[in-house]
mmCIF file of C-alpha atoms in Angstrom:
data_model
loop_
_atom_site.group_PDB
_atom_site.id
_atom_site.type_symbol
_atom_site.label_atom_id
_atom_site.label_comp_id
_atom_site.label_asym_id
_atom_site.label_seq_id
_atom_site.Cartn_x
_atom_site.Cartn_y
_atom_site.Cartn_z
ATOM 1 C CA PRO A 5 0.000 0.000 0.000
ATOM 2 C CA ALA A 6 1.111 3.529 -0.710
ATOM 3 C CA ASP A 7 -0.304 4.870 2.539
ATOM 4 C CA PRO A 8 -2.209 3.187 5.390
ATOM 5 C CA THR A 9 -4.195 4.693 8.252
ATOM 6 C CA SER A 10 -6.477 3.292 10.943
ATOM 7 C CA CYS A 11 -9.671 4.404 12.635
ATOM 8 C CA GLY A 12 -9.602 5.920 16.105
ATOM 9 C CA GLY A 13 -10.265 2.609 17.874
ATOM 10 C CA GLY A 14 -7.933 0.582 15.658
ATOM 11 C CA GLU A 15 -10.743 -1.751 14.550
ATOM 12 C CA PHE A 16 -10.328 -0.946 10.865
ATOM 13 C CA LEU A 17 -7.253 -0.396 8.713
ATOM 14 C CA TYR A 18 -7.615 1.680 5.552
ATOM 15 C CA THR A 19 -5.125 1.351 2.712
ATOM 16 C CA VAL A 20 -4.513 2.935 -0.693
ATOM 17 C CA CYS A 21 -2.006 2.106 -3.409
ATOM 18 C CA ASN A 22 -0.484 3.350 -6.632
ATOM 19 C CA GLY A 23 -3.027 1.264 -8.526
ATOM 20 C CA GLY A 24 -5.790 3.626 -7.400
ATOM 21 C CA SER A 25 -7.615 1.330 -4.972
ATOM 22 C CA LEU A 26 -9.037 2.112 -1.530
ATOM 23 C CA ARG A 27 -9.647 -0.732 0.940
ATOM 24 C CA CYS A 28 -10.900 -1.275 4.462
ATOM 25 C CA LEU A 29 -9.552 -4.215 6.456
ATOM 26 C CA ASP A 30 -10.586 -5.743 9.743
ATOM 27 C CA SER A 31 -7.429 -5.162 11.801
ATOM 28 C CA GLU A 32 -7.727 -8.351 13.876
ATOM 29 C CA LEU A 33 -8.382 -10.595 10.883
ATOM 30 C CA ALA A 34 -5.584 -8.922 8.915
ATOM 31 C CA CYS A 35 -3.115 -9.650 11.724
ATOM 32 C CA SER A 36 -4.172 -13.302 11.894
ATOM 33 C CA LEU A 37 -3.758 -13.516 8.108
ATOM 34 C CA LEU A 38 -0.156 -12.369 8.438
ATOM 35 C CA GLU A 39 0.478 -14.956 11.138
ATOM 36 C CA ASP A 40 -0.889 -17.708 8.884
ATOM 37 C CA ASN A 41 1.295 -16.511 5.952
ATOM 38 C CA SER A 42 -1.704 -16.782 3.631
ATOM 39 C CA GLU A 43 -1.108 -15.750 0.018
ATOM 40 C CA ASP A 44 -4.785 -15.490 -0.960
ATOM 41 C CA VAL A 45 -5.107 -11.843 0.109
ATOM 42 C CA ALA A 46 -7.638 -10.703 -2.505
ATOM 43 C CA SER A 47 -10.362 -13.061 -1.266
ATOM 44 C CA SER A 48 -9.474 -12.688 2.399
ATOM 45 C CA PRO A 49 -12.358 -12.130 4.857
ATOM 46 C CA ALA A 50 -10.143 -9.406 6.356
ATOM 47 C CA ILE A 51 -11.123 -7.115 3.453
ATOM 48 C CA LEU A 52 -14.456 -5.604 4.501
ATOM 49 C CA TRP A 53 -14.866 -3.473 1.385
ATOM 50 C CA SER A 54 -12.775 -2.448 -1.584
ATOM 51 C CA ILE A 55 -13.035 0.262 -4.248
ATOM 52 C CA GLU A 56 -10.564 -0.779 -6.921
ATOM 53 C CA ASN A 57 -10.939 2.394 -9.009
ATOM 54 C CA ALA A 58 -11.198 4.988 -6.262
ATOM 55 C CA HIS A 59 -8.860 7.153 -8.366
ATOM 56 C CA ASN A 60 -7.912 6.733 -12.008
ATOM 57 C CA VAL A 61 -4.225 7.241 -11.134
ATOM 58 C CA GLY A 62 -2.017 6.315 -8.188
ATOM 59 C CA ILE A 63 -3.022 7.494 -4.705
ATOM 60 C CA ASN A 64 -0.229 9.075 -2.636
ATOM 61 C CA LYS A 65 -1.894 10.153 0.593
ATOM 62 C CA LEU A 66 -4.661 8.902 2.852
ATOM 63 C CA TYR A 67 -5.976 10.834 5.854
ATOM 64 C CA GLN A 68 -8.800 10.313 8.322
ATOM 65 C CA LEU A 69 -10.548 13.430 9.579
ATOM 66 C CA PRO A 70 -11.458 13.756 13.277
ATOM 67 C CA TYR A 71 -14.717 12.081 14.292
ATOM 68 C CA ASN A 72 -16.172 15.476 15.271
ATOM 69 C CA SER A 73 -15.769 16.752 11.715
ATOM 70 C CA PRO A 74 -19.022 18.346 10.457
ATOM 71 C CA CYS A 75 -19.032 16.036 7.433
ATOM 72 C CA GLY A 76 -19.007 12.842 9.501
ATOM 73 C CA PRO A 77 -16.688 9.794 9.280
ATOM 74 C CA ILE A 78 -14.605 10.899 6.324
ATOM 75 C CA LEU A 79 -11.420 9.685 4.638
ATOM 76 C CA ALA A 80 -9.420 12.024 2.385
ATOM 77 C CA THR A 81 -7.324 10.711 -0.506
ATOM 78 C CA GLY A 82 -4.911 12.590 -2.753
ATOM 79 C CA ASP A 83 -3.499 11.312 -6.027
ATOM 80 C CA ASP A 84 -0.693 11.777 -8.579
ATOM 81 C CA VAL A 85 -2.408 14.579 -10.497
ATOM 82 C CA GLY A 86 -3.654 16.690 -7.569
ATOM 83 C CA THR A 87 -7.175 15.340 -7.129
ATOM 84 C CA VAL A 88 -8.529 15.306 -3.566
ATOM 85 C CA ARG A 89 -11.508 13.081 -2.811
ATOM 86 C CA LEU A 90 -13.542 12.686 0.375
ATOM 87 C CA TRP A 91 -15.074 9.303 1.236
ATOM 88 C CA ASP A 92 -17.943 8.564 3.604
ATOM 89 C CA THR A 93 -16.975 5.204 5.100
ATOM 90 C CA ARG A 94 -20.625 4.383 5.801
ATOM 91 C CA MET A 95 -21.440 4.597 2.096
ATOM 92 C CA CYS A 96 -18.318 2.654 1.147
ATOM 93 C CA ALA A 97 -19.242 -0.118 3.579
ATOM 94 C CA SER A 98 -22.618 -0.571 1.871
ATOM 95 C CA GLN A 99 -20.990 -2.032 -1.226
ATOM 96 C CA LYS A 100 -19.095 -5.266 -1.790
ATOM 97 C CA ALA A 101 -15.658 -5.492 -3.346
ATOM 98 C CA ASN A 102 -15.715 -3.681 -6.656
ATOM 99 C CA ASN A 103 -13.537 -4.897 -9.497
ATOM 100 C CA GLY A 104 -15.323 -2.998 -12.226
ATOM 101 C CA ASN A 105 -14.103 -1.371 -15.381
ATOM 102 C CA PRO A 106 -11.350 1.208 -14.615
ATOM 103 C CA PHE A 107 -13.055 3.628 -17.034
ATOM 104 C CA ASP A 108 -16.291 3.650 -15.025
ATOM 105 C CA ASN A 109 -15.179 6.568 -12.833
ATOM 106 C CA LEU A 110 -13.699 8.833 -15.491
ATOM 107 C CA MET A 111 -16.827 10.982 -15.764
ATOM 108 C CA LYS A 112 -18.058 10.904 -12.181
ATOM 109 C CA PRO A 113 -16.659 9.938 -8.768
ATOM 110 C CA PRO A 114 -17.407 6.370 -7.618
ATOM 111 C CA GLN A 115 -19.891 5.373 -4.934
ATOM 112 C CA GLY A 116 -18.849 6.545 -1.480
ATOM 113 C CA CYS A 117 -17.085 9.670 -2.766
ATOM 114 C CA VAL A 118 -19.026 12.636 -1.372
ATOM 115 C CA GLN A 119 -16.780 15.440 -2.639
ATOM 116 C CA GLN A 120 -14.016 15.982 -5.177
ATOM 117 C CA TRP A 121 -11.666 18.915 -5.740
ATOM 118 C CA LYS A 122 -9.186 19.044 -8.636
ATOM 119 C CA ILE A 123 -7.499 22.406 -8.066
ATOM 120 C CA ASN A 124 -3.842 21.314 -7.868
ATOM 121 C CA HIS A 125 -1.670 20.278 -10.787
ATOM 122 C CA ASP A 126 0.824 17.840 -9.294
ATOM 123 C CA TYR A 127 0.819 15.043 -6.742
ATOM 124 C CA ILE A 128 -0.643 15.577 -3.268
ATOM 125 C CA THR A 129 2.103 15.180 -0.664
ATOM 126 C CA ASP A 130 0.398 15.510 2.727
ATOM 127 C CA PHE A 131 -2.829 16.188 4.631
ATOM 128 C CA THR A 132 -3.674 17.587 8.034
ATOM 129 C CA SER A 133 -6.714 19.198 9.652
ATOM 130 C CA ASN A 134 -7.593 21.543 12.477
ATOM 131 C CA HIS A 135 -8.721 20.082 15.804
ATOM 132 C CA ASP A 136 -12.455 20.219 15.073
ATOM 133 C CA GLY A 137 -12.186 18.877 11.536
ATOM 134 C CA THR A 138 -13.792 21.890 9.865
ATOM 135 C CA ALA A 139 -10.809 22.462 7.569
ATOM 136 C CA LEU A 140 -8.651 19.993 5.631
ATOM 137 C CA LEU A 141 -5.230 21.236 4.527
ATOM 138 C CA ALA A 142 -3.252 19.688 1.674
ATOM 139 C CA THR A 143 0.264 20.314 0.410
ATOM 140 C CA CYS A 144 1.170 19.630 -3.197
ATOM 141 C CA ALA A 145 4.277 19.292 -5.344
ATOM 142 C CA ASP A 146 3.024 22.212 -7.468
ATOM 143 C CA GLY A 147 4.074 24.545 -4.628
ATOM 144 C CA LYS A 148 0.628 25.454 -3.303
ATOM 145 C CA LEU A 149 -1.122 24.890 0.008
ATOM 146 C CA SER A 150 -4.840 24.189 -0.357
ATOM 147 C CA VAL A 151 -7.450 24.526 2.384
ATOM 148 C CA PHE A 152 -10.841 22.823 2.054
ATOM 149 C CA ASP A 153 -13.965 23.692 4.035
ATOM 150 C CA MET A 154 -15.514 20.505 5.408
ATOM 151 C CA ARG A 155 -18.771 22.340 6.107
ATOM 152 C CA TYR A 156 -19.159 22.816 2.347
ATOM 153 C CA VAL A 157 -19.610 19.047 1.917
ATOM 154 C CA LYS A 158 -22.976 19.171 3.684
ATOM 155 C CA GLN A 159 -24.049 22.448 2.092
ATOM 156 C CA LYS A 160 -27.222 22.167 0.039
ATOM 157 C CA GLY A 161 -26.778 23.000 -3.620
ATOM 158 C CA GLY A 162 -22.989 22.689 -3.467
ATOM 159 C CA THR A 163 -21.034 21.347 -6.427
ATOM 160 C CA LYS A 164 -19.796 17.837 -5.650
ATOM 161 C CA SER A 165 -17.057 17.813 -8.279
ATOM 162 C CA ILE A 166 -14.929 20.948 -8.643
ATOM 163 C CA VAL A 167 -12.287 20.872 -11.372
ATOM 164 C CA LEU A 168 -10.061 23.757 -12.415
ATOM 165 C CA PRO A 169 -8.467 23.858 -15.895
ATOM 166 C CA ASP A 170 -4.765 23.048 -16.115
ATOM 167 C CA VAL A 171 -4.168 26.390 -17.874
ATOM 168 C CA ASP A 172 -4.840 29.741 -16.190
ATOM 169 C CA PRO A 173 -7.995 31.059 -17.957
ATOM 170 C CA ASN A 174 -6.731 34.661 -17.532
ATOM 171 C CA TRP A 175 -3.432 33.990 -19.237
ATOM 172 C CA ASP A 176 -2.918 35.715 -22.601
ATOM 173 C CA PRO A 177 0.007 34.071 -24.447
ATOM 174 C CA THR A 178 0.238 36.927 -26.979
ATOM 175 C CA GLN A 179 1.011 39.434 -24.243
ATOM 176 C CA ASN A 180 3.028 36.982 -22.104
ATOM 177 C CA GLN A 181 1.219 38.232 -19.016
ATOM 178 C CA PRO A 182 -2.183 37.776 -17.392
ATOM 179 C CA GLN A 183 -5.049 39.787 -18.785
ATOM 180 C CA GLN A 184 -5.992 42.879 -16.861
ATOM 181 C CA GLN A 185 -8.259 42.233 -13.937
ATOM 182 C CA GLN A 186 -11.758 43.596 -13.687
ATOM 183 C CA PRO A 187 -12.324 46.968 -12.054
ATOM 184 C CA GLN A 188 -12.087 46.953 -8.265
ATOM 185 C CA GLN A 189 -15.780 47.706 -7.881
ATOM 186 C CA GLN A 190 -16.694 44.545 -9.810
ATOM 187 C CA GLN A 191 -14.101 42.478 -7.921
ATOM 188 C CA GLN A 192 -15.711 43.338 -4.618
ATOM 189 C CA LYS A 193 -19.001 41.863 -5.793
ATOM 190 C CA LYS A 194 -17.382 38.587 -6.751
ATOM 191 C CA LYS A 195 -17.538 35.930 -4.035
ATOM 192 C CA SER A 196 -14.395 34.063 -3.006
ATOM 193 C CA THR A 197 -13.793 30.408 -3.906
ATOM 194 C CA TRP A 198 -14.134 29.645 -0.174
ATOM 195 C CA GLU A 199 -17.727 30.851 -0.279
ATOM 196 C CA THR A 200 -18.694 29.374 -3.645
ATOM 197 C CA HIS A 201 -16.705 26.118 -3.825
ATOM 198 C CA GLY A 202 -15.372 25.449 -0.331
ATOM 199 C CA TYR A 203 -11.646 25.963 -0.903
ATOM 200 C CA THR A 204 -8.847 28.514 -0.941
ATOM 201 C CA GLN A 205 -5.182 28.344 -1.989
ATOM 202 C CA SER A 206 -1.894 29.989 -1.121
ATOM 203 C CA GLU A 207 0.368 31.695 -3.618
ATOM 204 C CA ASN A 208 2.853 29.446 -5.379
ATOM 205 C CA GLN A 209 5.826 28.945 -3.038
ATOM 206 C CA GLU A 210 8.153 28.262 -5.998
ATOM 207 C CA ASP A 211 9.131 24.860 -4.619
ATOM 208 C CA GLU A 212 7.559 21.518 -3.800
ATOM 209 C CA LEU A 213 5.593 21.420 -0.542
ATOM 210 C CA LEU A 214 6.193 17.947 0.877
ATOM 211 C CA SER A 215 4.528 17.958 4.307
ATOM 212 C CA CYS A 216 2.532 20.036 6.768
ATOM 213 C CA THR A 217 1.763 20.062 10.498
ATOM 214 C CA PHE A 218 0.411 22.473 13.070
ATOM 215 C CA ILE A 219 2.724 23.997 15.703
ATOM 216 C CA LYS A 220 2.435 26.509 18.572
ATOM 217 C CA LYS A 221 -0.924 25.203 19.782
ATOM 218 C CA SER A 222 -2.263 25.106 16.204
ATOM 219 C CA SER A 223 -1.678 28.822 15.684
ATOM 220 C CA LYS A 224 0.966 28.204 12.983
ATOM 221 C CA LEU A 225 1.277 25.718 10.144
#
């Protein structure tokens, strides 16, 4: 697995891999399987549920939000191309192991995925969250820190799949500089991405951001 994590009580072990799968294992059964040196892992009763095509590319990071998060029991995954997906483990548990066509999830997120953001343009390197789970923070190799509002997930009328183009829409290649911004009066009327799509981003730090953690009683990142 590329990245494992476990639930608060240690009953379940969640794993992801560079093949794009997301799995939930019964920790006790998984340990007994290792002791027995069994090679038949795919059909093991230790695997409670499996989403083989959770992402269409390799998954680098897996993170479990605090149980008091406003969006419920949620897992966050980040992949090779900057996509962040949130998974409701209750919805994932309602389906059996899925070995479907890998092209099934190209147009829409698979079952269990309650939110998707594609606002970064390189692999996701790390996740963390604030103490009450209202904000998920992600670092990326494209040099940007992204912050996602977990309250947006439950917001009525919110867009469940947010994808930004890989090219800056304001970039004018003929002038080799961004197009002029709208007048200040019009800018003030425009809502922020935090309000409309539940995220915000830092400026490009001109280097890969590889990890993140809170310090000084969560006052600094």
